[in-house]
PDB file of C-alpha atoms in Angstrom:
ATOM      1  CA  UNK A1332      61.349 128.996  -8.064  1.00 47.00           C
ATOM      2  CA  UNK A1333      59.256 127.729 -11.237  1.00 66.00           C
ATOM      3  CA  UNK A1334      57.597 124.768 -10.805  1.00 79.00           C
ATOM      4  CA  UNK A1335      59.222 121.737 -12.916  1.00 89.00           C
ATOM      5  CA  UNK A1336      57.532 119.653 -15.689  1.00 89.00           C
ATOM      6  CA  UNK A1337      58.144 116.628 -17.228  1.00 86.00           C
ATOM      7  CA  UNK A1338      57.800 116.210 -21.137  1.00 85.00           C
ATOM      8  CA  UNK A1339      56.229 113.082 -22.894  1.00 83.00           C
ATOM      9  CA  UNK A1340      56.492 114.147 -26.668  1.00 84.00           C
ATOM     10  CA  UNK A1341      58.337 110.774 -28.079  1.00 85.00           C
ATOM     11  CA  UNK A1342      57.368 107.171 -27.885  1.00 84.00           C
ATOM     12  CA  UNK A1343      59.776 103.614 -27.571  1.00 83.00           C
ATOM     13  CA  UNK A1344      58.754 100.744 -29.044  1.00 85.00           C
ATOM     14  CA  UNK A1345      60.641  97.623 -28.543  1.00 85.00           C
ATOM     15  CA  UNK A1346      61.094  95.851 -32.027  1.00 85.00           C
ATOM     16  CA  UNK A1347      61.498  91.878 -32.234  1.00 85.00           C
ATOM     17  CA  UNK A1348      62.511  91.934 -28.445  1.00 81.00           C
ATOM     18  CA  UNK A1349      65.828  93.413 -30.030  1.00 81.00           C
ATOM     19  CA  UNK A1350      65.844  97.001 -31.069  1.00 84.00           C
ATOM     20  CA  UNK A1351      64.494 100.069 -29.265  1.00 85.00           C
ATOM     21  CA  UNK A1352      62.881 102.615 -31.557  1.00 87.00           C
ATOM     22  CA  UNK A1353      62.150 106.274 -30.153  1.00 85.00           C
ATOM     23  CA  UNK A1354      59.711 108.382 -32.382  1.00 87.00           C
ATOM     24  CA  UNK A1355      57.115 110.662 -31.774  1.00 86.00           C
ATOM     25  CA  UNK A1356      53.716 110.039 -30.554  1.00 82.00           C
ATOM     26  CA  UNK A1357      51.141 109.557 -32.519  1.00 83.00           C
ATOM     27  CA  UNK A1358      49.001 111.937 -32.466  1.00 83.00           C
ATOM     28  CA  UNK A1359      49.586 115.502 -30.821  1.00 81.00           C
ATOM     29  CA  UNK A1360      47.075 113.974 -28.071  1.00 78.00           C
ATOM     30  CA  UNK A1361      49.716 111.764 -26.910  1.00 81.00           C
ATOM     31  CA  UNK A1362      52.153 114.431 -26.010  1.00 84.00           C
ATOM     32  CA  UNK A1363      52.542 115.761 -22.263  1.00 84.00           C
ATOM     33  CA  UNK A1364      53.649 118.173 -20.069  1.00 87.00           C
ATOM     34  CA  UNK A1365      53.372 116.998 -16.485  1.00 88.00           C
ATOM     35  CA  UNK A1366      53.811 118.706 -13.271  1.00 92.00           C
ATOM     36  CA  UNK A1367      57.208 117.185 -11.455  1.00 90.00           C
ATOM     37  CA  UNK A1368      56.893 117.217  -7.569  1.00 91.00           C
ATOM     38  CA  UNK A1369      60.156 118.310  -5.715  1.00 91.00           C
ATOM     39  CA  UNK A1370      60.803 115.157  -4.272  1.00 92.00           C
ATOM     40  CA  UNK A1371      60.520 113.516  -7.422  1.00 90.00           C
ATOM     41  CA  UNK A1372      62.973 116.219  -9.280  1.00 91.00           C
ATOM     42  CA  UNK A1373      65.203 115.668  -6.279  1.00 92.00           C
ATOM     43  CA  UNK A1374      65.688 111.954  -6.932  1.00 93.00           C
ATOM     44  CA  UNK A1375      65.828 111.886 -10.256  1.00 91.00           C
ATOM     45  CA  UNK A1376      69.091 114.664 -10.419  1.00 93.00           C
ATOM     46  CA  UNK A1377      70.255 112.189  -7.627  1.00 95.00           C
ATOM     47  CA  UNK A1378      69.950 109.383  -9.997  1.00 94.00           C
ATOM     48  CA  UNK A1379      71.796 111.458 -12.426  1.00 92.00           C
ATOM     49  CA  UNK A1380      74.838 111.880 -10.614  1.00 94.00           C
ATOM     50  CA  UNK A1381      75.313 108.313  -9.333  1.00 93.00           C
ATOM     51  CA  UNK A1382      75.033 107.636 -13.222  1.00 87.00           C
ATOM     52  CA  UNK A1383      77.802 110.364 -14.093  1.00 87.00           C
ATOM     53  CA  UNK A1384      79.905 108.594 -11.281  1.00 87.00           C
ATOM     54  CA  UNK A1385      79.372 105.199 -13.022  1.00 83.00           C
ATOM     55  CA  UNK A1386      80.881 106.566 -16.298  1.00 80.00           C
ATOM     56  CA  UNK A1387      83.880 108.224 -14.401  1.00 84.00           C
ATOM     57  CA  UNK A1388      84.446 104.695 -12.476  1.00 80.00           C
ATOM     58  CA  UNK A1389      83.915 102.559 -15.424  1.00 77.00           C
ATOM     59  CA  UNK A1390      84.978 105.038 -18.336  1.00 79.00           C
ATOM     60  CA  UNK A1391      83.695 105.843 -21.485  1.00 74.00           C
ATOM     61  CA  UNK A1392      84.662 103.030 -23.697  1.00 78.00           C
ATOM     62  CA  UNK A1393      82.884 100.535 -21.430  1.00 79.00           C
ATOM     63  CA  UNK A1394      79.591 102.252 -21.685  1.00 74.00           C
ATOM     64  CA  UNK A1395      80.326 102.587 -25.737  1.00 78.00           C
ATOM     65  CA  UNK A1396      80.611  98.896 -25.325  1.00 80.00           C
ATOM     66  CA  UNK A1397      77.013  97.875 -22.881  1.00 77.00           C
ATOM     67  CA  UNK A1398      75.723 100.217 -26.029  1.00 77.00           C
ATOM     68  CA  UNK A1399      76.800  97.849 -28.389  1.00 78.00           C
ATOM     69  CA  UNK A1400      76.144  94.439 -26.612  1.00 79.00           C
ATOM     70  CA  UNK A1401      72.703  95.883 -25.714  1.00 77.00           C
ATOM     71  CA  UNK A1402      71.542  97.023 -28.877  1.00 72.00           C
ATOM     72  CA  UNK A1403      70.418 100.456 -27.615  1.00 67.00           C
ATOM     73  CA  UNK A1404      71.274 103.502 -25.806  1.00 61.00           C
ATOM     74  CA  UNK A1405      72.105 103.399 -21.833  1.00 59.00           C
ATOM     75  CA  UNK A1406      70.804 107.252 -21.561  1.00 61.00           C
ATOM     76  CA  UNK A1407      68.807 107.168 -18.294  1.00 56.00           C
ATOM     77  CA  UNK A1408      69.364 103.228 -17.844  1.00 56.00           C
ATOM     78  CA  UNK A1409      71.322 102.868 -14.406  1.00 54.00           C
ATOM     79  CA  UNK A1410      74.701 100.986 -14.906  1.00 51.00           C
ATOM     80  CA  UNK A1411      74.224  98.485 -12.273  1.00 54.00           C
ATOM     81  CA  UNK A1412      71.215  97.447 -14.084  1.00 52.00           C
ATOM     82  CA  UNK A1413      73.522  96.635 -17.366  1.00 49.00           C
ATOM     83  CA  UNK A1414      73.199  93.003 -17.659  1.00 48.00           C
ATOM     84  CA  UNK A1415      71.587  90.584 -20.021  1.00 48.00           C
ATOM     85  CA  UNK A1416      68.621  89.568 -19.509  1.00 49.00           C
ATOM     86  CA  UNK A1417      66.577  86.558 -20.521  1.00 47.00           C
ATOM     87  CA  UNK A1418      63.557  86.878 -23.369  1.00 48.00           C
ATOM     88  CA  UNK A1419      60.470  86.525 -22.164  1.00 49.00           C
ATOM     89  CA  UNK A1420      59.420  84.840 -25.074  1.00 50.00           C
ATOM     90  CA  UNK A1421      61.702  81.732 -24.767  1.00 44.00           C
ATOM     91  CA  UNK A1422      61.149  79.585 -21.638  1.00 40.00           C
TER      92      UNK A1422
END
């Protein structure tokens, strides 16, 4: 079995506490390729399938919908996490 590796080639930058924009690094310094240790790789295709059973149980449309009232993508962002959260900035 090949060993697996994790890729860092893009950056997210959070934008007025509001938007998330994804681009690529800087510089091709900033771009990785990091040895992933079988435990780790196990977990995180674990993760992975309690997130596709999330979008079976709640359905497509209400994942369109966190999308929307989150401003950004849910890709890799566990369901049960999905709730609005306070700004930092404000007290």
């Amino acid at each position: 079995m090949e060993n697996a590796t994790i890729v860092f080639a893009n950056t997210r930058t959070m934008m007025g506490n509001r938007y998330v924009v994804e681009k690529d690094t800087k510089a091709l310094a900033g771009e990785r390729d990091l040895p992933l240790p079988a435990l780790v790789l196990g977990a995180l295709k674990a993760f992975r399938a309690l997130q596709d059973q999330e979008r079976l149980a709640l359905g497509e449309a209400l994942m369109e919908l966190l999308e929307l009232l989150l401003g950004g993508t849910l890709e890799g962002f566990p369901v049960s996490h999905a709730e609005p959260r306070a700004d930092p900035h404000t007290r």
